[in-house]
PDB file of C-alpha atoms and ligand atoms in Angstrom:
ATOM      1  CA  MET A   1       0.207   0.067   0.136  1.00 93.00           C
ATOM      2  CA  VAL A   2       1.509   3.419  -0.713  1.00 97.00           C
ATOM      3  CA  ASN A   3      -0.144   6.097   1.494  1.00 98.00           C
ATOM      4  CA  PHE A   4      -0.708  10.103   0.058  1.00 98.00           C
ATOM      5  CA  LEU A   5      -1.222  13.220   2.533  1.00 98.00           C
ATOM      6  CA  ILE A   6      -3.115  15.755  -0.085  1.00 98.00           C
ATOM      7  CA  PHE A   7      -2.679  18.775   1.960  1.00 98.00           C
ATOM      8  CA  GLY A   8      -2.770  22.576   1.657  1.00 98.00           C
ATOM      9  CA  PRO A   9      -5.170  25.792   2.876  1.00 98.00           C
ATOM     10  CA  PRO A  10      -8.887  25.404   2.891  1.00 98.00           C
ATOM     11  CA  GLY A  11      -9.666  25.991  -1.181  1.00 97.00           C
ATOM     12  CA  SER A  12      -6.644  24.822  -2.236  1.00 98.00           C
ATOM     13  CA  GLY A  13      -8.286  22.165  -4.103  1.00 98.00           C
ATOM     14  CA  LYS A  14      -7.724  19.360  -2.024  1.00 98.00           C
ATOM     15  CA  GLY A  15     -11.359  17.677  -2.242  1.00 97.00           C
ATOM     16  CA  THR A  16     -11.171  18.513  -5.728  1.00 97.00           C
ATOM     17  CA  GLN A  17      -8.367  16.848  -7.149  1.00 98.00           C
ATOM     18  CA  SER A  18      -8.292  13.820  -4.252  1.00 98.00           C
ATOM     19  CA  VAL A  19     -11.593  12.467  -5.836  1.00 98.00           C
ATOM     20  CA  ARG A  20      -9.942  12.087  -9.433  1.00 98.00           C
ATOM     21  CA  LEU A  21      -7.097  10.629  -8.375  1.00 98.00           C
ATOM     22  CA  ALA A  22      -8.808   8.289  -6.325  1.00 98.00           C
ATOM     23  CA  GLU A  23     -10.266   7.390  -8.946  1.00 98.00           C
ATOM     24  CA  LYS A  24      -7.539   7.080 -11.494  1.00 98.00           C
ATOM     25  CA  PHE A  25      -4.649   5.416  -9.173  1.00 98.00           C
ATOM     26  CA  ASN A  26      -7.480   3.214  -7.321  1.00 98.00           C
ATOM     27  CA  LEU A  27      -6.778   4.711  -4.161  1.00 98.00           C
ATOM     28  CA  THR A  28      -8.897   4.848  -1.208  1.00 98.00           C
ATOM     29  CA  HIS A  29      -9.935   8.644  -0.551  1.00 98.00           C
ATOM     30  CA  LEU A  30     -10.224   9.614   3.370  1.00 98.00           C
ATOM     31  CA  SER A  31     -11.737  13.656   3.948  1.00 98.00           C
ATOM     32  CA  THR A  32     -12.343  13.865   7.813  1.00 98.00           C
ATOM     33  CA  GLY A  33     -14.210  17.269   6.333  1.00 97.00           C
ATOM     34  CA  ASP A  34     -16.730  14.895   4.164  1.00 97.00           C
ATOM     35  CA  MET A  35     -16.970  12.457   7.261  1.00 98.00           C
ATOM     36  CA  LEU A  36     -17.633  15.065   9.546  1.00 98.00           C
ATOM     37  CA  ARG A  37     -20.608  16.525   7.459  1.00 97.00           C
ATOM     38  CA  ALA A  38     -22.496  13.192   6.954  1.00 98.00           C
ATOM     39  CA  GLU A  39     -22.355  12.779  10.873  1.00 98.00           C
ATOM     40  CA  ILE A  40     -24.034  16.648  10.659  1.00 97.00           C
ATOM     41  CA  ALA A  41     -26.215  15.924   7.428  1.00 97.00           C
ATOM     42  CA  ALA A  42     -27.126  12.134   9.538  1.00 98.00           C
ATOM     43  CA  GLY A  43     -27.888  14.391  12.523  1.00 98.00           C
ATOM     44  CA  THR A  44     -26.010  12.459  14.770  1.00 98.00           C
ATOM     45  CA  ASP A  45     -24.778  13.341  18.343  1.00 98.00           C
ATOM     46  CA  LEU A  46     -21.324  13.586  17.142  1.00 97.00           C
ATOM     47  CA  GLY A  47     -22.230  15.583  14.390  1.00 98.00           C
ATOM     48  CA  THR A  48     -24.526  17.992  16.333  1.00 97.00           C
ATOM     49  CA  ARG A  49     -21.961  18.485  18.602  1.00 97.00           C
ATOM     50  CA  MET A  50     -19.104  19.219  15.922  1.00 98.00           C
ATOM     51  CA  SER A  51     -21.138  21.499  13.425  1.00 97.00           C
ATOM     52  CA  SER A  52     -20.806  24.550  15.398  1.00 96.00           C
ATOM     53  CA  ILE A  53     -16.967  24.100  15.959  1.00 97.00           C
ATOM     54  CA  MET A  54     -17.108  23.603  12.076  1.00 97.00           C
ATOM     55  CA  SER A  55     -19.257  26.673  11.158  1.00 96.00           C
ATOM     56  CA  ARG A  56     -16.742  29.000  13.124  1.00 96.00           C
ATOM     57  CA  GLY A  57     -14.075  27.608  11.198  1.00 97.00           C
ATOM     58  CA  GLU A  58     -12.377  26.076  14.167  1.00 98.00           C
ATOM     59  CA  LEU A  59     -10.959  22.696  14.205  1.00 98.00           C
ATOM     60  CA  VAL A  60     -12.811  19.657  15.704  1.00 98.00           C
ATOM     61  CA  PRO A  61     -10.975  17.536  18.784  1.00 98.00           C
ATOM     62  CA  ASP A  62      -7.967  15.609  17.529  1.00 98.00           C
ATOM     63  CA  GLU A  63      -9.153  12.721  18.787  1.00 98.00           C
ATOM     64  CA  VAL A  64     -12.597  12.699  17.073  1.00 98.00           C
ATOM     65  CA  VAL A  65     -10.998  12.701  13.707  1.00 98.00           C
ATOM     66  CA  ILE A  66      -8.435  10.392  14.911  1.00 97.00           C
ATOM     67  CA  GLU A  67     -10.857   7.777  15.888  1.00 96.00           C
ATOM     68  CA  MET A  68     -12.887   8.214  12.760  1.00 96.00           C
ATOM     69  CA  ILE A  69      -9.813   7.787  10.395  1.00 97.00           C
ATOM     70  CA  ALA A  70      -8.728   4.427  12.244  1.00 95.00           C
ATOM     71  CA  ALA A  71     -11.851   2.881  12.074  1.00 93.00           C
ATOM     72  CA  ARG A  72     -11.783   3.306   8.211  1.00 95.00           C
ATOM     73  CA  ILE A  73      -8.305   2.526   7.958  1.00 93.00           C
ATOM     74  CA  ASP A  74      -9.356  -0.946   9.021  1.00 89.00           C
ATOM     75  CA  ASN A  75     -12.543  -1.587   7.214  1.00 88.00           C
ATOM     76  CA  THR A  76     -10.912  -1.009   3.808  1.00 86.00           C
ATOM     77  CA  GLU A  77      -9.449  -3.587   1.191  1.00 86.00           C
ATOM     78  CA  GLY A  78      -8.487  -4.098  -2.136  1.00 89.00           C
ATOM     79  CA  SER A  79      -7.170  -0.502  -3.146  1.00 94.00           C
ATOM     80  CA  GLU A  80      -3.362   0.656  -4.079  1.00 96.00           C
ATOM     81  CA  GLY A  81      -3.293   2.812  -0.989  1.00 97.00           C
ATOM     82  CA  PHE A  82      -4.690   5.833   1.479  1.00 98.00           C
ATOM     83  CA  LEU A  83      -5.526   9.873   0.290  1.00 98.00           C
ATOM     84  CA  PHE A  84      -5.715  11.455   3.305  1.00 98.00           C
ATOM     85  CA  ASP A  85      -7.815  14.499   2.438  1.00 98.00           C
ATOM     86  CA  GLY A  86      -8.093  17.208   4.866  1.00 98.00           C
ATOM     87  CA  PHE A  87      -6.236  15.131   7.765  1.00 98.00           C
ATOM     88  CA  PRO A  88      -3.787  15.343   9.596  1.00 98.00           C
ATOM     89  CA  ARG A  89      -4.419  19.023  10.394  1.00 98.00           C
ATOM     90  CA  THR A  90      -2.136  19.171  13.307  1.00 98.00           C
ATOM     91  CA  VAL A  91       1.194  17.922  14.578  1.00 98.00           C
ATOM     92  CA  ALA A  92       0.002  15.524  17.148  1.00 98.00           C
ATOM     93  CA  GLN A  93      -2.843  14.144  14.289  1.00 98.00           C
ATOM     94  CA  THR A  94       0.182  13.553  12.243  1.00 98.00           C
ATOM     95  CA  GLU A  95       1.749  11.523  14.854  1.00 98.00           C
ATOM     96  CA  ALA A  96      -1.160   9.830  15.368  1.00 98.00           C
ATOM     97  CA  LEU A  97      -1.368   9.005  11.814  1.00 98.00           C
ATOM     98  CA  GLU A  98       2.107   7.670  11.703  1.00 97.00           C
ATOM     99  CA  LYS A  99       1.706   5.428  14.389  1.00 97.00           C
ATOM    100  CA  MET A 100      -1.403   4.020  13.362  1.00 96.00           C
ATOM    101  CA  LEU A 101       0.227   3.358   9.816  1.00 97.00           C
ATOM    102  CA  ASN A 102       3.402   1.928  11.134  1.00 97.00           C
ATOM    103  CA  LYS A 103       1.424  -0.824  13.740  1.00 95.00           C
ATOM    104  CA  ARG A 104       0.288  -1.996  10.058  1.00 93.00           C
ATOM    105  CA  GLY A 105       3.336  -2.066   8.455  1.00 95.00           C
ATOM    106  CA  MET A 106       2.630   1.134   6.756  1.00 96.00           C
ATOM    107  CA  LYS A 107       3.732   4.336   6.045  1.00 97.00           C
ATOM    108  CA  ILE A 108       3.453   7.989   4.829  1.00 98.00           C
ATOM    109  CA  ASP A 109       4.855   7.891   1.703  1.00 98.00           C
ATOM    110  CA  SER A 110       4.321  11.196   0.298  1.00 98.00           C
ATOM    111  CA  MET A 111       2.734  14.387   1.107  1.00 98.00           C
ATOM    112  CA  LEU A 112       1.530  16.482  -1.901  1.00 98.00           C
ATOM    113  CA  VAL A 113       1.093  20.204  -0.943  1.00 98.00           C
ATOM    114  CA  LEU A 114      -0.744  22.344  -2.827  1.00 98.00           C
ATOM    115  CA  ASP A 115       0.387  26.071  -2.912  1.00 98.00           C
ATOM    116  CA  VAL A 116      -1.952  28.773  -3.891  1.00 98.00           C
ATOM    117  CA  ASP A 117      -2.543  32.355  -3.083  1.00 98.00           C
ATOM    118  CA  HIS A 118      -4.281  33.870  -0.780  1.00 98.00           C
ATOM    119  CA  ASP A 119      -6.444  35.666  -3.069  1.00 97.00           C
ATOM    120  CA  GLU A 120      -7.555  32.973  -5.345  1.00 98.00           C
ATOM    121  CA  LEU A 121      -8.302  30.873  -2.081  1.00 98.00           C
ATOM    122  CA  VAL A 122     -10.939  33.345  -1.122  1.00 96.00           C
ATOM    123  CA  LYS A 123     -12.269  33.782  -4.131  1.00 96.00           C
ATOM    124  CA  ARG A 124     -12.912  29.892  -4.510  1.00 96.00           C
ATOM    125  CA  LEU A 125     -14.793  29.510  -1.336  1.00 96.00           C
ATOM    126  CA  VAL A 126     -16.720  32.511  -1.574  1.00 94.00           C
ATOM    127  CA  LEU A 127     -17.355  30.852  -5.262  1.00 94.00           C
ATOM    128  CA  ARG A 128     -18.372  27.722  -3.922  1.00 94.00           C
ATOM    129  CA  ALA A 129     -20.725  29.142  -1.173  1.00 93.00           C
ATOM    130  CA  ASP A 130     -23.622  29.447  -3.649  1.00 86.00           C
ATOM    131  CA  LEU A 131     -22.986  25.761  -4.721  1.00 88.00           C
ATOM    132  CA  SER A 132     -22.190  23.719  -1.364  1.00 85.00           C
ATOM    133  CA  GLY A 133     -24.634  26.128   1.025  1.00 88.00           C
ATOM    134  CA  ARG A 134     -21.945  25.224   3.496  1.00 90.00           C
ATOM    135  CA  PRO A 135     -21.993  28.032   6.809  1.00 89.00           C
ATOM    136  CA  ASP A 136     -18.289  27.719   6.427  1.00 94.00           C
ATOM    137  CA  ASP A 137     -18.203  29.034   3.060  1.00 95.00           C
ATOM    138  CA  ARG A 138     -20.814  31.933   3.139  1.00 93.00           C
ATOM    139  CA  ASP A 139     -18.925  34.839   5.921  1.00 94.00           C
ATOM    140  CA  PRO A 140     -15.836  35.992   4.528  1.00 94.00           C
ATOM    141  CA  ALA A 141     -14.680  36.509   8.345  1.00 96.00           C
ATOM    142  CA  VAL A 142     -14.806  32.358   8.713  1.00 96.00           C
ATOM    143  CA  ILE A 143     -12.929  32.084   5.398  1.00 97.00           C
ATOM    144  CA  GLU A 144     -10.349  34.214   6.798  1.00 97.00           C
ATOM    145  CA  ASN A 145     -10.167  32.234  10.289  1.00 98.00           C
ATOM    146  CA  ARG A 146     -10.178  28.886   8.696  1.00 98.00           C
ATOM    147  CA  ILE A 147      -6.805  30.252   6.635  1.00 98.00           C
ATOM    148  CA  ASP A 148      -5.172  31.483   9.808  1.00 98.00           C
ATOM    149  CA  VAL A 149      -6.260  28.188  11.493  1.00 98.00           C
ATOM    150  CA  TYR A 150      -3.997  26.537   8.764  1.00 98.00           C
ATOM    151  CA  ARG A 151      -1.281  29.125   8.812  1.00 98.00           C
ATOM    152  CA  ALA A 152      -1.047  28.209  12.757  1.00 98.00           C
ATOM    153  CA  LYS A 153      -1.951  24.991  13.180  1.00 98.00           C
ATOM    154  CA  THR A 154      -1.892  22.877  10.167  1.00 98.00           C
ATOM    155  CA  GLU A 155       1.046  24.470   8.434  1.00 98.00           C
ATOM    156  CA  PRO A 156       3.811  23.095  10.842  1.00 98.00           C
ATOM    157  CA  ILE A 157       2.980  19.603   9.724  1.00 98.00           C
ATOM    158  CA  ILE A 158       4.983  20.532   6.595  1.00 98.00           C
ATOM    159  CA  GLU A 159       8.116  21.017   8.796  1.00 97.00           C
ATOM    160  CA  PHE A 160       7.340  17.472  10.163  1.00 96.00           C
ATOM    161  CA  CYS A 161       7.214  15.638   6.377  1.00 97.00           C
ATOM    162  CA  ARG A 162      10.121  18.000   5.901  1.00 98.00           C
ATOM    163  CA  GLN A 163      12.386  15.917   8.108  1.00 97.00           C
ATOM    164  CA  ARG A 164      11.041  12.849   6.829  1.00 96.00           C
ATOM    165  CA  GLY A 165      11.867  13.802   3.415  1.00 98.00           C
ATOM    166  CA  ILE A 166       8.287  13.136   2.371  1.00 98.00           C
ATOM    167  CA  TYR A 167       7.303  16.822   1.406  1.00 98.00           C
ATOM    168  CA  GLN A 168       6.229  17.555  -2.291  1.00 98.00           C
ATOM    169  CA  PRO A 169       5.259  20.923  -2.953  1.00 98.00           C
ATOM    170  CA  VAL A 170       2.730  21.599  -6.034  1.00 98.00           C
ATOM    171  CA  ASN A 171       1.479  24.426  -7.814  1.00 98.00           C
ATOM    172  CA  GLY A 172      -2.162  24.624  -7.007  1.00 98.00           C
ATOM    173  CA  MET A 173      -2.792  27.095  -9.582  1.00 98.00           C
ATOM    174  CA  GLY A 174      -4.208  27.241 -12.890  1.00 98.00           C
ATOM    175  CA  THR A 175      -7.311  24.793 -14.195  1.00 98.00           C
ATOM    176  CA  ILE A 176      -8.183  21.652 -12.248  1.00 98.00           C
ATOM    177  CA  ASP A 177      -6.997  19.572 -15.306  1.00 98.00           C
ATOM    178  CA  ASP A 178      -3.428  21.304 -15.400  1.00 98.00           C
ATOM    179  CA  ILE A 179      -3.166  20.617 -11.420  1.00 98.00           C
ATOM    180  CA  PHE A 180      -4.563  17.166 -11.611  1.00 98.00           C
ATOM    181  CA  GLU A 181      -1.703  16.747 -14.609  1.00 98.00           C
ATOM    182  CA  ARG A 182       1.022  17.917 -11.850  1.00 98.00           C
ATOM    183  CA  LEU A 183      -0.134  15.945  -9.031  1.00 98.00           C
ATOM    184  CA  SER A 184      -0.705  12.975 -11.111  1.00 98.00           C
ATOM    185  CA  GLY A 185       3.061  13.059 -12.267  1.00 98.00           C
ATOM    186  CA  PHE A 186       4.116  13.031  -8.791  1.00 98.00           C
ATOM    187  CA  VAL A 187       1.693   9.932  -7.626  1.00 98.00           C
ATOM    188  CA  LYS A 188       2.890   7.768 -10.504  1.00 98.00           C
ATOM    189  CA  LYS A 189       6.345   8.060  -9.646  1.00 97.00           C
ATOM    190  CA  PHE A 190       5.130   5.973  -5.884  1.00 97.00           C
ATOM    191  CA  LEU A 191       2.987   3.264  -8.132  1.00 93.00           C
TER     192      LEU A 191
HETATM  193  P1  B4P B 201     -12.599  20.189   4.861  1.00 83.43           P
HETATM  194  O1  B4P B 201     -14.015  19.472   4.308  1.00 83.43           O
HETATM  195  O2  B4P B 201     -11.316  19.486   4.747  1.00 83.43           O
HETATM  196  O3  B4P B 201     -12.657  21.530   4.216  1.00 83.43           O
HETATM  197  P2  B4P B 201     -11.370  22.803   2.941  1.00 83.43           P
HETATM  198  O4  B4P B 201     -10.361  23.038   3.807  1.00 83.43           O
HETATM  199  O5  B4P B 201     -12.778  23.828   2.745  1.00 83.43           O
HETATM  200  O6  B4P B 201     -11.258  22.081   1.763  1.00 83.43           O
HETATM  201  P3  B4P B 201     -11.996  21.316   0.511  1.00 83.43           P
HETATM  202  O7  B4P B 201     -11.027  20.298   0.059  1.00 83.43           O
HETATM  203  O8  B4P B 201     -13.654  21.429   0.774  1.00 83.43           O
HETATM  204  O9  B4P B 201     -12.090  22.704  -0.857  1.00 83.43           O
HETATM  205  P4  B4P B 201     -11.293  22.396  -2.088  1.00 83.43           P
HETATM  206  O10 B4P B 201      -9.710  22.980  -1.862  1.00 83.43           O
HETATM  207  O11 B4P B 201     -11.266  21.172  -2.970  1.00 83.43           O
HETATM  208  O12 B4P B 201     -12.595  21.063   6.097  1.00 83.43           O
HETATM  209  C1  B4P B 201     -13.898  21.895   6.671  1.00 83.43           C
HETATM  210  C2  B4P B 201     -14.193  21.971   8.080  1.00 83.43           C
HETATM  211  O13 B4P B 201     -13.816  20.699   8.892  1.00 83.43           O
HETATM  212  C3  B4P B 201     -12.811  22.397   8.586  1.00 83.43           C
HETATM  213  O14 B4P B 201     -12.611  23.744   8.484  1.00 83.43           O
HETATM  214  C4  B4P B 201     -12.876  21.975  10.195  1.00 83.43           C
HETATM  215  O15 B4P B 201     -13.819  22.626  10.861  1.00 83.43           O
HETATM  216  C5  B4P B 201     -13.153  20.286   9.863  1.00 83.43           C
HETATM  217  N1  B4P B 201     -12.051  19.227   9.968  1.00 83.43           N
HETATM  218  C6  B4P B 201     -11.941  18.804   8.663  1.00 83.43           C
HETATM  219  N2  B4P B 201     -10.819  17.829   8.686  1.00 83.43           N
HETATM  220  C7  B4P B 201     -10.367  18.047   9.937  1.00 83.43           C
HETATM  221  C8  B4P B 201      -9.136  17.543  10.819  1.00 83.43           C
HETATM  222  N3  B4P B 201      -8.429  16.280  10.519  1.00 83.43           N
HETATM  223  N4  B4P B 201      -8.756  18.129  12.538  1.00 83.43           N
HETATM  224  C9  B4P B 201      -9.607  19.174  12.398  1.00 83.43           C
HETATM  225  N5  B4P B 201     -10.700  19.177  11.909  1.00 83.43           N
HETATM  226  C10 B4P B 201     -11.368  19.381  10.621  1.00 83.43           C
HETATM  227  O16 B4P B 201     -12.233  23.268  -3.173  1.00 83.43           O
HETATM  228  C11 B4P B 201     -12.416  24.836  -2.884  1.00 83.43           C
HETATM  229  C12 B4P B 201     -13.337  25.376  -3.980  1.00 83.43           C
HETATM  230  O17 B4P B 201     -12.624  25.717  -5.294  1.00 83.43           O
HETATM  231  C13 B4P B 201     -14.268  24.146  -5.018  1.00 83.43           C
HETATM  232  O18 B4P B 201     -15.730  25.056  -4.894  1.00 83.43           O
HETATM  233  C14 B4P B 201     -13.587  23.839  -6.107  1.00 83.43           C
HETATM  234  O19 B4P B 201     -14.465  23.472  -6.951  1.00 83.43           O
HETATM  235  C15 B4P B 201     -12.675  25.015  -6.356  1.00 83.43           C
HETATM  236  N6  B4P B 201     -11.639  24.887  -6.868  1.00 83.43           N
HETATM  237  C16 B4P B 201     -10.887  24.168  -6.585  1.00 83.43           C
HETATM  238  N7  B4P B 201      -9.709  23.703  -7.519  1.00 83.43           N
HETATM  239  C17 B4P B 201      -9.884  24.877  -8.377  1.00 83.43           C
HETATM  240  C18 B4P B 201      -9.102  25.484  -9.272  1.00 83.43           C
HETATM  241  N8  B4P B 201      -7.812  24.911  -9.843  1.00 83.43           N
HETATM  242  N9  B4P B 201      -9.780  26.752 -10.038  1.00 83.43           N
HETATM  243  C19 B4P B 201     -10.986  27.158  -9.402  1.00 83.43           C
HETATM  244  N10 B4P B 201     -11.624  26.601  -8.979  1.00 83.43           N
HETATM  245  C20 B4P B 201     -10.478  25.647  -8.211  1.00 83.43           C
END
């Protein structure tokens, strides 16, 4: 199994590109954002507790997403590996993921980091608000908070991965197809 992190600030195209990469390379796409939104849509107790945190653009507690991911890893068969999208988002989540994978004879093989200008991030998320109806896309102040939270809590993971020699920056500006081609080139090297 080959395991990738797709990484970048909110609006950088992680979700968009993950769906395509997972299909092309037979990877299991695990998005903690999608899992949390599914909990909210299903009206579960967990979803209800997490929804106000998410609508403010804050991160949900580490243990919540770590537990979700562990359950999925153990229930997956038949793919070439995992594509983790929006997870990990803190160094603690990264350490937990590394342990989880090591315990099962796997590792994080590559961290693909989408680089996108700040103004472009805001533009994409504002545009998505109309289609997605997501409360965290509707308010420009919440978008800015999500980007600030990324810089403060999530970006330090880059240094962690750089030290392990798995950091791979990718230009995330341009058309969805162009970015997909760039990402595919890096993924191909491992499969
Ligand atoms: P996520 O669901 O991960 O959402 P996101 O960061 O907003 O990125 P997403 O992947 O959806 O968007 P994309 O860039 O593809 O997280 C939402 C919330 O869940 C977090 O704020 C947090 O509260 C919580 N959460 C999730 N995981 C967590 C964790 N591990 N720990 C703690 N909390 C967690 O795309 C954005 C838009 O841009 C789309 O409309 C897309 O169509 C468009 N787009 C993409 N590429 C484009 C391009 N090249 N050109 C033009 N538009 C493009």
